[in-house]
């Protein structure tokens, strides 16, 4: 039985509770959200070979291609791709083809913006054909011609428009010619239509999935991606702004692939703007993953300045140094910024003696001195300064394990800093969580929502995964996609339900007779040769709940998670209201089995179902289906 005290307030629900966390992992941006379709667009992914590019020789034409370090395109891109056409004429074609990120998506009646930098050897001036063709070269989906190449680097742009073609990803971008001679390509790009028509923008379908979650904020740019394995491979924000053809890109060695940095600092901010999210900016704090640390003191000062400059780029007026740079990059208006996080998971720095206190102090003091209004988030407990928030991360390897922690915050001391649960996930299901993962997540979310006076922000991680072979570095991930389509996992829909349906106050609930099941926690990781003992078995609830109320409209959002394999009848009594309407609404996410899931081929197998319900009131009994997450909306006065 659940007794709800609708006339009382246990806590206020933070309007920032449900947000997003993101980094370049699992091909989140390149090969994911970021619209660019050309892989290795500036030929820097490999110093020896133009990987992801192939030579095209059709109809008897012959030629060769190679990286040419003697013909650098610009200071950031030291080598170009040289194409030599030994012989070609008439219908013969020699060129280069890019395979994209597991294909180039083609859709009917669609426009693509192709652009490239090129220069020619004496005697060659084109024309070039720019085309999206099937991988076997048999079908040209769209093409355009470019002529007048000269001996100087110049940018060429064309629009490629498809007709009534079949939607398919088995395509490539081809730049070719039927004239003998030589030319160099410096940077090649292909964009589909993007969300909100932004140049250098994002994929529409994935942005829509995110928009449907109504997230309050975006934590970026990491995660381990912020820190890099080394200082040189951190997210060096100054190298991620300005003309995309002049961004050097860098090896994302935290996750082992090349990052074009097309998703740079300004693009993160534009992404926030498009989805009405607040940016939560994480700044590099002198700690990289593979042993490199910057000691607090004078050595750290350049990195503190780097962070202060970054905040100025985001928030400064166009008259400030970095605000002017943002204006030059296309966004004169400053962005609103409330939260800055110093580093990521600096608790892993313990091995080298733990330098976070010193580093955090230096960043905290500098940020507060210039921007006293900013809330500064620490990534672990700091003893020398009191952060405004502390970022806590929880990855759990089973539904039961996650559920066993859903009441952790109920008894947590309220005198310390507020909590930002900046990364969390029930890691069940690959590449994306199944229903079991969603049930663990939902149980955990009831705990965060109930304690939202303390847990004021939260974000699941990782957010994205490219489901192609080689696309995933870290399971389990909320949203999956390939080149053509994307889908939300059951856990995605659970979050969408929680984020979109809550009031501004938490109502006190007392519970009796909550069912449980036994869970055997796994052994802890061994630090010695001896196997540690098995921890004691635990009784973990199979039913979780959280109740909030919109104090303006009076609507009560009653969330209930039934993890059991059987329907669960629950008696509900609501005190403190004159009347509760018998009619209301129910949103249910359910599955026949906890192993059921969504995928590229079955993207909407498990989705929330909204229905009108009757029989509600100040007291009622309702049965909640097995393996289900329900939100009952009740109206009362
Ligand atoms: O979310 C994957 C990784 O988990 C993040 O990069 C890191 O912060 C955490 O360890």
Coordinates of C-alpha atoms and ligand atoms in Angstrom, one line a residue:
X1 CA 0.0 0.0 0.0
X2 CA 1.2 3.5 -0.8
X3 CA -0.1 6.5 1.2
X4 CA 0.4 9.8 -0.5
X5 CA 0.2 13.1 1.4
X6 CA -0.8 15.4 -1.3
X7 CA -1.2 18.4 1.0
X8 CA 2.5 18.3 2.0
X9 CA 5.8 19.0 0.3
X10 CA 8.7 16.7 0.9
X11 CA 11.0 18.5 -1.5
X12 CA 11.1 20.7 -4.5
X13 CA 11.9 19.1 -7.9
X14 CA 14.8 20.7 -9.5
X15 CA 13.9 22.1 -12.9
X16 CA 17.4 21.0 -14.0
X17 CA 17.0 17.4 -13.0
X18 CA 16.9 15.8 -16.4
X19 CA 19.7 16.6 -18.8
X20 CA 22.2 15.1 -21.2
X21 CA 25.8 14.1 -21.1
X22 CA 27.9 13.8 -24.2
X23 CA 31.4 13.2 -25.5
X24 CA 33.1 11.7 -28.6
X25 CA 32.7 8.0 -27.8
X26 CA 31.0 5.3 -29.8
X27 CA 31.2 7.6 -32.9
X28 CA 28.9 10.0 -31.1
X29 CA 29.6 13.0 -33.3
X30 CA 31.7 11.9 -36.3
X31 CA 29.6 9.0 -37.7
X32 CA 26.8 10.1 -35.3
X33 CA 25.1 13.3 -34.5
X34 CA 27.4 15.6 -36.4
X35 CA 26.1 15.8 -40.0
X36 CA 29.4 15.4 -41.8
X37 CA 29.2 12.3 -44.1
X38 CA 32.9 12.2 -45.3
X39 CA 35.2 10.2 -43.1
X40 CA 38.8 11.4 -42.9
X41 CA 37.9 14.6 -44.7
X42 CA 41.3 16.2 -44.2
X43 CA 43.3 13.0 -44.7
X44 CA 44.9 13.2 -41.2
X45 CA 43.5 10.0 -39.8
X46 CA 46.6 8.1 -40.9
X47 CA 49.9 9.7 -41.7
X48 CA 50.8 7.1 -44.4
X49 CA 47.6 6.2 -46.2
X50 CA 44.4 7.9 -47.2
X51 CA 42.3 5.5 -45.2
X52 CA 38.5 5.5 -45.9
X53 CA 39.4 6.7 -49.5
X54 CA 39.6 4.4 -52.5
X55 CA 40.9 5.0 -56.0
X56 CA 38.2 4.8 -58.7
X57 CA 39.2 3.7 -62.2
X58 CA 36.2 3.1 -64.5
X59 CA 35.8 2.2 -68.1
X60 CA 39.6 1.7 -68.6
X61 CA 40.9 4.9 -67.2
X62 CA 44.0 4.5 -65.1
X63 CA 45.6 6.5 -62.3
X64 CA 46.8 6.6 -58.7
X65 CA 46.3 8.4 -55.4
X66 CA 48.6 9.1 -52.5
X67 CA 49.1 11.4 -49.6
X68 CA 51.4 14.3 -50.5
X69 CA 53.2 15.9 -47.6
X70 CA 54.9 18.4 -50.0
X71 CA 51.5 20.0 -50.8
X72 CA 50.1 20.9 -47.5
X73 CA 46.7 22.4 -47.6
X74 CA 47.1 24.8 -44.7
X75 CA 49.0 25.0 -41.4
X76 CA 46.5 22.6 -39.7
X77 CA 46.4 20.1 -42.5
X78 CA 50.0 19.3 -43.6
X79 CA 49.3 16.7 -46.3
X80 CA 46.8 16.7 -49.2
X81 CA 45.5 13.8 -51.4
X82 CA 47.2 13.8 -54.8
X83 CA 45.2 12.2 -57.6
X84 CA 47.2 11.4 -60.8
X85 CA 45.2 10.5 -63.8
X86 CA 47.6 8.6 -66.2
X87 CA 45.0 8.1 -68.9
X88 CA 41.3 8.9 -69.2
X89 CA 39.0 10.2 -71.9
X90 CA 35.4 10.0 -73.1
X91 CA 33.4 7.8 -70.7
X92 CA 36.4 6.7 -68.7
X93 CA 36.7 8.1 -65.2
X94 CA 39.5 8.2 -62.7
X95 CA 38.9 9.6 -59.2
X96 CA 38.7 9.1 -55.5
X97 CA 35.8 7.8 -53.5
X98 CA 35.0 8.2 -49.8
X99 CA 33.2 5.4 -48.0
X100 CA 31.7 7.6 -45.3
X101 CA 30.9 6.3 -41.8
X102 CA 29.7 2.8 -42.7
X103 CA 28.2 4.2 -45.8
X104 CA 26.8 7.4 -47.2
X105 CA 23.0 7.7 -46.6
X106 CA 21.0 8.5 -49.6
X107 CA 17.3 9.5 -49.5
X108 CA 14.9 10.4 -52.2
X109 CA 14.4 14.1 -53.1
X110 CA 17.1 15.3 -50.8
X111 CA 19.8 17.9 -51.0
X112 CA 23.4 17.5 -50.1
X113 CA 26.1 20.2 -49.9
X114 CA 29.4 19.0 -51.2
X115 CA 32.5 21.1 -50.8
X116 CA 36.2 20.6 -51.3
X117 CA 39.4 22.4 -51.7
X118 CA 41.5 21.6 -54.7
X119 CA 44.4 22.8 -56.8
X120 CA 45.8 21.4 -60.1
X121 CA 49.1 20.8 -61.7
X122 CA 49.9 22.8 -64.8
X123 CA 47.9 21.5 -67.8
X124 CA 44.9 20.3 -65.8
X125 CA 41.9 22.4 -65.0
X126 CA 39.1 19.8 -64.9
X127 CA 36.2 19.4 -65.1
X128 CA 35.6 17.2 -62.1
X129 CA 32.4 15.3 -61.5
X130 CA 31.2 15.2 -57.9
X131 CA 28.7 12.4 -57.4
X132 CA 27.1 10.2 -54.8
X133 CA 27.1 6.7 -56.4
X134 CA 26.3 3.2 -55.3
X135 CA 29.3 1.3 -53.9
X136 CA 29.5 -0.7 -57.1
X137 CA 29.5 2.5 -59.2
X138 CA 26.5 1.2 -61.2
X139 CA 24.1 3.9 -60.0
X140 CA 24.6 7.6 -59.7
X141 CA 22.1 9.1 -57.2
X142 CA 23.1 12.7 -57.7
X143 CA 26.0 14.5 -59.4
X144 CA 27.3 17.9 -60.4
X145 CA 30.3 19.3 -62.3
X146 CA 33.1 21.6 -61.3
X147 CA 35.5 23.2 -63.7
X148 CA 38.2 25.9 -63.7
X149 CA 40.8 24.4 -61.3
X150 CA 44.0 26.4 -61.0
X151 CA 47.3 26.1 -59.4
X152 CA 46.1 27.7 -56.2
X153 CA 44.0 26.2 -53.4
X154 CA 40.4 27.2 -53.9
X155 CA 37.1 26.0 -52.4
X156 CA 34.5 24.5 -54.6
X157 CA 30.9 24.0 -53.6
X158 CA 28.0 22.2 -55.3
X159 CA 24.5 21.0 -54.3
X160 CA 23.7 17.4 -55.1
X161 CA 20.0 16.6 -55.3
X162 CA 18.6 13.2 -55.5
X163 CA 15.4 12.2 -57.3
X164 CA 13.1 9.3 -56.7
X165 CA 16.0 7.1 -55.5
X166 CA 15.8 4.2 -53.0
X167 CA 16.8 5.0 -49.5
X168 CA 20.1 3.2 -48.9
X169 CA 23.5 3.6 -47.2
X170 CA 25.5 1.5 -49.6
X171 CA 27.0 4.5 -51.3
X172 CA 30.1 6.6 -51.6
X173 CA 31.1 10.1 -52.6
X174 CA 33.1 10.2 -55.8
X175 CA 35.2 13.0 -57.2
X176 CA 36.5 12.0 -60.6
X177 CA 37.4 13.3 -64.0
X178 CA 38.0 12.0 -67.6
X179 CA 41.0 14.2 -68.2
X180 CA 44.6 13.2 -67.7
X181 CA 46.7 15.2 -65.3
X182 CA 47.2 15.8 -61.6
X183 CA 45.3 17.5 -58.8
X184 CA 45.4 17.7 -55.1
X185 CA 42.4 17.7 -52.7
X186 CA 42.8 19.4 -49.3
X187 CA 39.5 19.0 -47.5
X188 CA 36.4 17.2 -48.7
X189 CA 33.0 17.5 -47.0
X190 CA 29.4 16.4 -47.7
X191 CA 26.5 17.4 -45.6
X192 CA 22.9 16.3 -45.8
X193 CA 20.1 18.7 -44.8
X194 CA 20.6 19.4 -41.1
X195 CA 18.4 20.1 -38.0
X196 CA 17.3 23.7 -38.1
X197 CA 19.2 24.0 -41.4
X198 CA 22.4 24.8 -39.6
X199 CA 25.5 24.9 -41.8
X200 CA 28.0 22.4 -40.2
X201 CA 25.0 21.1 -38.3
X202 CA 23.5 18.0 -36.9
X203 CA 21.5 15.0 -38.1
X204 CA 17.8 15.6 -38.0
X205 CA 16.6 12.3 -36.7
X206 CA 18.9 12.1 -33.7
X207 CA 18.3 15.7 -32.8
X208 CA 14.6 15.0 -32.8
X209 CA 15.1 12.0 -30.5
X210 CA 16.9 14.4 -28.1
X211 CA 14.3 17.2 -28.5
X212 CA 11.6 14.7 -27.5
X213 CA 13.4 14.1 -24.2
X214 CA 13.0 17.9 -23.3
X215 CA 16.5 17.9 -21.7
X216 CA 17.3 20.9 -19.4
X217 CA 21.1 20.9 -20.0
X218 CA 24.0 19.4 -21.9
X219 CA 27.2 18.4 -20.1
X220 CA 30.1 18.6 -22.6
X221 CA 32.7 17.8 -23.9
X222 CA 33.3 14.8 -21.6
X223 CA 34.0 12.4 -20.0
X224 CA 37.3 10.9 -20.8
X225 CA 37.3 12.8 -24.1
X226 CA 37.8 16.1 -22.2
X227 CA 40.9 14.7 -20.5
X228 CA 42.5 12.7 -23.3
X229 CA 45.1 10.1 -22.6
X230 CA 47.7 12.8 -22.7
X231 CA 47.7 16.6 -22.3
X232 CA 48.2 16.9 -26.0
X233 CA 45.1 14.9 -26.8
X234 CA 42.8 16.7 -24.4
X235 CA 39.8 18.7 -25.7
X236 CA 41.8 21.7 -26.7
X237 CA 38.9 24.0 -27.3
X238 CA 40.9 26.7 -29.1
X239 CA 41.6 24.2 -31.9
X240 CA 37.9 23.4 -32.3
X241 CA 36.6 26.8 -33.4
X242 CA 36.5 28.7 -36.6
X243 CA 36.6 27.5 -40.2
X244 CA 36.2 23.7 -40.2
X245 CA 38.7 23.3 -43.0
X246 CA 41.3 24.9 -40.7
X247 CA 40.6 22.7 -37.6
X248 CA 43.4 20.2 -37.1
X249 CA 41.3 17.6 -35.5
X250 CA 42.9 15.2 -33.0
X251 CA 43.2 11.6 -32.0
X252 CA 40.5 10.8 -29.5
X253 CA 42.9 8.3 -27.8
X254 CA 40.6 8.0 -24.8
X255 CA 38.3 6.1 -27.2
X256 CA 40.7 5.2 -30.0
X257 CA 39.6 7.0 -33.1
X258 CA 40.1 10.2 -34.9
X259 CA 38.0 13.3 -34.0
X260 CA 37.5 15.8 -36.8
X261 CA 36.5 18.5 -34.2
X262 CA 33.8 19.6 -36.5
X263 CA 31.7 19.3 -33.4
X264 CA 33.7 22.1 -31.7
X265 CA 32.9 24.5 -28.8
X266 CA 30.6 26.7 -30.8
X267 CA 28.7 23.7 -32.3
X268 CA 28.1 22.3 -28.8
X269 CA 26.6 25.7 -27.9
X270 CA 24.5 25.8 -31.0
X271 CA 23.3 22.3 -30.2
X272 CA 22.2 23.7 -26.8
X273 CA 20.5 26.6 -28.5
X274 CA 18.6 24.4 -30.9
X275 CA 17.2 22.2 -28.1
X276 CA 16.8 25.0 -25.5
X277 CA 19.2 23.4 -23.1
X278 CA 21.6 25.1 -20.8
X279 CA 25.3 24.4 -21.5
X280 CA 27.2 22.7 -18.6
X281 CA 30.7 23.4 -19.6
X282 CA 33.4 21.0 -18.4
X283 CA 36.9 22.5 -18.5
X284 CA 40.2 20.7 -18.7
X285 CA 41.7 20.7 -15.3
X286 CA 45.3 19.4 -15.7
X287 CA 44.6 15.7 -15.5
X288 CA 44.9 13.3 -18.4
X289 CA 44.2 9.6 -18.2
X290 CA 47.6 8.0 -18.8
X291 CA 49.7 9.5 -16.1
X292 CA 50.1 13.1 -17.2
X293 CA 49.3 15.6 -14.5
X294 CA 49.9 19.3 -14.2
X295 CA 51.0 20.3 -10.7
X296 CA 49.0 23.0 -9.0
X297 CA 50.8 26.3 -9.0
X298 CA 52.6 28.1 -11.9
X299 CA 52.5 25.0 -14.2
X300 CA 48.7 24.9 -14.0
X301 CA 48.2 28.6 -14.6
X302 CA 48.1 28.3 -18.5
X303 CA 45.3 25.8 -18.2
X304 CA 43.4 28.0 -15.8
X305 CA 43.7 30.8 -18.3
X306 CA 42.6 28.4 -21.0
X307 CA 39.4 27.8 -19.0
X308 CA 38.8 31.5 -18.2
X309 CA 39.2 32.3 -21.9
X310 CA 36.8 29.4 -22.7
X311 CA 34.2 30.9 -20.4
X312 CA 34.7 34.3 -22.0
X313 CA 34.2 32.7 -25.5
X314 CA 30.8 31.3 -24.2
X315 CA 29.6 34.3 -22.2
X316 CA 31.6 37.4 -23.1
X317 CA 30.2 40.4 -24.9
X318 CA 31.3 40.8 -28.5
X319 CA 33.6 43.5 -27.2
X320 CA 35.7 41.1 -25.1
X321 CA 38.6 39.3 -26.7
X322 CA 37.1 35.9 -26.8
X323 CA 33.5 37.2 -27.2
X324 CA 34.8 39.0 -30.3
X325 CA 36.2 35.7 -31.6
X326 CA 32.8 34.0 -31.0
X327 CA 31.1 36.9 -32.9
X328 CA 33.6 36.4 -35.8
X329 CA 32.8 32.7 -35.7
X330 CA 29.1 33.6 -36.4
X331 CA 27.5 34.1 -33.0
X332 CA 27.6 37.7 -31.7
X333 CA 25.2 37.1 -28.8
X334 CA 26.7 35.7 -25.7
X335 CA 25.4 32.4 -24.3
X336 CA 23.9 32.0 -20.9
X337 CA 26.1 29.9 -18.7
X338 CA 25.4 28.9 -15.1
X339 CA 27.5 25.7 -14.5
X340 CA 31.2 25.0 -15.0
X341 CA 32.6 21.6 -14.1
X342 CA 36.3 21.4 -13.3
X343 CA 37.7 18.2 -14.8
X344 CA 36.3 14.7 -14.9
X345 CA 36.5 11.8 -12.5
X346 CA 39.6 13.2 -10.8
X347 CA 39.2 10.5 -8.1
X348 CA 41.3 8.4 -10.5
X349 CA 44.2 10.7 -9.8
X350 CA 44.7 9.1 -6.3
X351 CA 47.4 6.8 -7.7
X352 CA 49.7 9.8 -8.1
X353 CA 49.0 11.2 -4.7
X354 CA 45.9 13.1 -5.5
X355 CA 46.4 16.6 -6.8
X356 CA 42.7 17.6 -7.2
X357 CA 42.4 19.7 -4.1
X358 CA 45.2 21.9 -5.3
X359 CA 44.0 22.0 -8.9
X360 CA 40.4 22.5 -8.0
X361 CA 41.3 25.4 -5.6
X362 CA 43.2 27.2 -8.4
X363 CA 40.4 26.8 -10.9
X364 CA 37.6 27.6 -8.4
X365 CA 39.3 30.8 -7.2
X366 CA 40.0 32.0 -10.7
X367 CA 36.5 31.3 -11.9
X368 CA 34.8 32.8 -8.9
X369 CA 37.0 35.9 -9.0
X370 CA 36.0 36.7 -12.6
X371 CA 32.6 35.0 -12.7
X372 CA 31.2 35.0 -9.2
X373 CA 27.7 34.1 -10.4
X374 CA 28.9 30.8 -11.9
X375 CA 28.2 27.5 -10.1
X376 CA 31.4 25.5 -9.9
X377 CA 31.1 21.7 -10.0
X378 CA 33.8 19.5 -8.6
X379 CA 34.3 15.9 -9.8
X380 CA 35.1 14.5 -6.3
X381 CA 35.1 15.7 -2.7
X382 CA 37.4 18.7 -2.4
X383 CA 38.6 19.7 1.1
X384 CA 40.0 23.2 0.5
X385 CA 37.0 24.8 -1.2
X386 CA 33.3 24.0 -1.1
X387 CA 32.0 23.4 -4.6
X388 CA 28.5 24.4 -5.5
X389 CA 27.8 20.9 -6.8
X390 CA 29.6 17.6 -6.7
X391 CA 29.5 15.3 -9.7
X392 CA 28.9 11.6 -8.9
X393 CA 29.0 8.7 -11.4
X394 CA 27.2 5.4 -11.1
X395 CA 27.6 2.6 -13.6
X396 CA 25.8 -0.6 -12.4
X397 CA 26.2 -4.0 -14.0
X398 CA 22.7 -5.4 -13.4
X399 CA 19.1 -4.3 -12.9
X400 CA 19.1 -5.6 -9.3
X401 CA 22.4 -3.8 -8.5
X402 CA 21.0 -0.5 -9.8
X403 CA 17.7 -1.1 -8.0
X404 CA 19.5 -1.9 -4.8
X405 CA 20.9 1.7 -4.8
X406 CA 17.6 3.5 -5.6
X407 CA 17.1 4.5 -1.9
X408 CA 20.7 5.7 -1.4
X409 CA 19.9 9.4 -1.4
X410 CA 16.9 9.1 1.0
X411 CA 19.1 9.2 4.0
X412 CA 22.0 11.3 2.6
X413 CA 23.1 14.2 4.7
X414 CA 21.7 17.5 3.3
X415 CA 24.4 19.8 4.7
X416 CA 27.0 19.3 1.9
X417 CA 27.1 20.5 -1.7
X418 CA 24.2 19.6 -4.0
X419 CA 24.7 16.6 -6.2
X420 CA 25.0 16.3 -10.0
X421 CA 24.7 12.7 -11.0
X422 CA 26.7 13.4 -14.2
X423 CA 27.0 9.8 -15.4
X424 CA 24.8 6.9 -14.6
X425 CA 23.5 3.8 -16.3
X426 CA 22.3 0.2 -15.8
X427 CA 24.6 -1.6 -18.1
X428 CA 22.4 -4.3 -19.3
X429 CA 22.0 -4.9 -23.0
X430 CA 24.4 -4.2 -25.9
X431 CA 24.7 -1.9 -27.7
X432 CA 21.7 -0.3 -26.1
X433 CA 19.8 -1.2 -22.9
X434 CA 17.0 -3.7 -22.9
X435 CA 13.9 -3.6 -20.8
X436 CA 15.8 -4.9 -17.8
X437 CA 18.2 -1.9 -18.2
X438 CA 15.2 0.4 -18.4
X439 CA 13.7 -1.1 -15.2
X440 CA 16.9 -0.6 -13.3
X441 CA 17.2 2.9 -14.7
X442 CA 13.6 3.8 -13.8
X443 CA 14.0 2.4 -10.2
X444 CA 17.1 4.7 -9.9
X445 CA 15.3 7.7 -11.4
X446 CA 12.5 7.4 -8.8
X447 CA 15.3 7.8 -6.2
X448 CA 16.8 10.8 -7.8
X449 CA 13.4 12.5 -8.3
X450 CA 12.3 11.8 -4.8
X451 CA 15.6 13.4 -3.6
X452 CA 15.6 16.2 -6.1
X453 CA 16.2 18.8 -3.4
X454 CA 19.7 17.2 -3.2
X455 CA 20.2 15.6 -6.6
X456 CA 19.5 18.7 -8.7
X457 CA 20.9 17.5 -12.0
X458 CA 21.4 14.2 -13.7
X459 CA 22.5 12.8 -17.0
X460 CA 22.8 9.2 -18.3
X461 CA 26.0 8.1 -20.1
X462 CA 27.0 7.3 -22.7
X463 CA 24.2 8.9 -24.8
X464 CA 25.0 7.6 -28.2
X465 CA 26.3 4.5 -30.1
X466 CA 26.9 3.8 -33.8
X467 CA 25.7 0.2 -33.9
X468 CA 27.9 -0.8 -36.8
X469 CA 30.7 -3.3 -36.1
X470 CA 33.6 -1.2 -34.7
X471 CA 31.3 1.6 -33.7
X472 CA 31.0 0.9 -30.0
X473 CA 33.7 1.3 -27.4
X474 CA 31.5 1.3 -24.4
X475 CA 28.2 -0.5 -23.8
X476 CA 25.5 0.3 -22.7
X477 CA 24.3 3.4 -24.6
X478 CA 21.0 5.2 -24.7
X479 CA 20.4 5.9 -28.4
X480 CA 21.6 3.7 -31.3
X481 CA 22.0 4.5 -35.0
X482 CA 23.6 3.6 -38.3
X483 CA 24.0 5.8 -41.3
X484 CA 20.4 5.7 -42.2
X485 CA 18.3 5.5 -39.1
X486 CA 18.3 5.9 -35.3
X487 CA 16.2 4.5 -32.4
X488 CA 15.7 5.0 -28.7
X489 CA 16.2 2.1 -26.4
X490 CA 13.6 1.2 -23.8
X491 CA 15.8 3.1 -21.3
X492 CA 15.6 6.2 -23.6
X493 CA 11.8 6.0 -23.4
X494 CA 11.9 5.6 -19.6
X495 CA 13.9 8.8 -19.4
X496 CA 11.7 10.6 -21.8
X497 CA 8.7 9.7 -19.6
X498 CA 10.4 10.8 -16.5
X499 CA 11.7 14.1 -17.9
X500 CA 8.4 15.1 -19.5
X501 CA 6.1 14.2 -16.7
X502 CA 6.8 15.6 -13.3
X503 CA 5.6 18.3 -11.0
X504 CA 7.6 20.9 -9.1
X505 CA 7.1 19.4 -5.7
X506 CA 7.7 15.9 -4.3
X507 CA 4.9 14.5 -2.2
X508 CA 5.7 12.4 0.9
X509 CA 4.8 8.8 0.4
X510 CA 4.7 6.0 3.0
X511 CA 4.7 2.4 1.9
X512 CA 3.8 -0.9 3.3
X513 CA 4.2 -4.4 2.0
X514 CA 6.6 -3.5 -0.9
X515 CA 7.6 -6.9 -2.5
X516 CA 11.2 -7.8 -2.8
X517 CA 13.4 -10.5 -4.4
X518 CA 16.7 -11.9 -3.5
X519 CA 19.8 -10.6 -5.2
X520 CA 23.3 -12.0 -4.8
X521 CA 25.8 -9.2 -5.3
X522 CA 28.9 -10.3 -7.2
X523 CA 32.3 -10.6 -5.6
X524 CA 34.3 -7.4 -5.4
X525 CA 37.3 -7.2 -7.8
X526 CA 40.2 -8.9 -6.2
X527 CA 43.3 -6.9 -5.3
X528 CA 45.3 -10.0 -4.2
X529 CA 45.6 -13.6 -5.4
X530 CA 43.0 -14.6 -2.9
X531 CA 39.4 -14.6 -4.1
X532 CA 37.4 -12.2 -1.9
X533 CA 34.3 -13.6 -0.1
X534 CA 30.9 -13.5 -1.6
X535 CA 29.0 -10.5 -0.2
X536 CA 25.8 -11.3 1.7
X537 CA 22.7 -11.7 -0.5
X538 CA 20.2 -8.8 -0.3
X539 CA 16.5 -8.4 -0.6
X540 CA 15.9 -5.8 -3.3
X541 CA 12.4 -4.2 -3.9
X542 CA 10.7 -5.1 -7.1
X543 CA 8.4 -2.0 -6.8
X544 CA 9.6 1.6 -6.9
X545 CA 7.7 4.8 -6.8
X546 CA 8.0 8.6 -6.8
X547 CA 5.1 11.1 -6.6
X548 CA 5.3 14.7 -7.6
X549 CA 2.7 17.4 -8.0
X550 CA 2.4 20.5 -10.2
X551 CA 1.6 23.1 -7.7
X552 CA 0.0 25.4 -10.3
X553 CA -2.3 22.9 -12.1
X554 CA -2.6 20.4 -9.2
X555 CA -1.8 17.4 -11.4
X556 CA -0.2 14.6 -9.6
X557 CA 2.4 12.5 -11.4
X558 CA 2.6 9.1 -9.8
X559 CA 5.4 7.0 -11.1
X560 CA 5.6 3.3 -10.4
X561 CA 8.0 0.7 -11.5
X562 CA 7.1 -3.0 -11.4
X563 CA 10.2 -5.1 -12.0
X564 CA 8.4 -8.4 -11.2
X565 CA 7.4 -11.0 -13.7
X566 CA 3.8 -10.9 -12.3
X567 CA 1.2 -8.1 -12.3
X568 CA 1.3 -6.1 -9.1
X569 CA -1.9 -4.8 -7.4
X570 CA -1.2 -1.7 -5.4
X571 CA -3.6 0.1 -3.0
X572 CA -3.1 3.8 -3.3
X573 CA -4.5 6.3 -0.7
X574 CA -4.2 10.0 -1.3
X575 CA -4.7 12.3 1.7
X576 CA -4.9 16.1 1.8
X577 CA -7.1 16.8 -1.2
X578 CA -10.8 17.5 -1.3
X579 CA -11.3 15.4 -4.4
X580 CA -9.3 13.4 -6.8
X581 CA -10.9 12.9 -10.3
X582 CA -11.8 9.3 -11.2
X583 CA -10.5 10.0 -14.8
X584 CA -6.9 10.5 -15.5
X585 CA -4.1 9.4 -17.9
X586 CA -1.7 6.5 -17.8
X587 CA 1.6 6.2 -19.7
X588 CA 3.0 2.7 -19.7
X589 CA 6.3 1.3 -20.9
X590 CA 6.1 -2.4 -20.7
X591 CA 7.6 -5.6 -22.2
X592 CA 6.8 -9.3 -22.3
X593 CA 10.3 -10.1 -21.1
X594 CA 13.1 -8.1 -19.5
X595 CA 15.4 -9.2 -22.4
X596 CA 13.1 -7.5 -25.0
X597 CA 14.7 -4.5 -26.6
X598 CA 14.6 -2.0 -29.5
X599 CA 17.1 -2.1 -32.3
X600 CA 17.7 -0.7 -35.8
X601 CA 15.4 -3.4 -37.2
X602 CA 12.8 -3.1 -34.5
X603 CA 13.1 0.5 -33.4
X604 CA 9.8 0.9 -31.7
X605 CA 9.1 -2.6 -30.2
X606 CA 9.0 -1.0 -26.8
X607 CA 7.5 2.4 -26.6
X608 CA 5.3 4.2 -24.1
X609 CA 1.5 3.8 -24.6
X610 CA -0.7 6.6 -23.4
X611 CA -4.4 5.9 -22.5
X612 CA -7.2 7.5 -20.6
X613 CA -8.0 5.7 -17.3
X614 CA -11.0 5.6 -15.0
X615 CA -11.4 4.4 -11.5
X616 CA -9.0 6.7 -9.8
X617 CA -9.8 8.7 -6.7
X618 CA -8.7 9.4 -3.2
X619 CA -8.3 5.7 -2.7
X620 CA -8.1 3.1 -5.4
X621 CA -6.4 -0.2 -6.2
X622 CA -4.7 -0.6 -9.5
X623 CA -2.8 -3.5 -11.1
X624 CA 0.6 -2.7 -12.7
X625 CA 1.7 -5.0 -15.4
X626 CA 4.9 -7.2 -15.2
X627 CA 8.1 -5.5 -16.3
X628 CA 6.5 -2.1 -16.6
X629 CA 7.1 1.6 -15.9
X630 CA 3.9 3.5 -15.4
X631 CA 3.1 7.2 -14.9
X632 CA -0.4 7.9 -13.7
X633 CA -1.6 11.4 -14.0
X634 CA -4.2 12.3 -11.5
X635 CA -6.1 15.5 -11.2
X636 CA -7.2 16.7 -7.8
X637 CA -8.0 19.8 -5.7
Ligands
LIG1 O1 30.8 7.2 -20.1 C1 31.9 6.6 -20.4 C2 33.1 7.0 -19.5 O2 32.8 6.6 -18.2 C3 33.3 8.5 -19.4 O3 34.1 9.0 -20.4 C4 34.1 8.6 -18.1 O4 33.8 9.9 -17.5 C5 33.5 7.5 -17.3 O5 34.5 6.7 -16.7

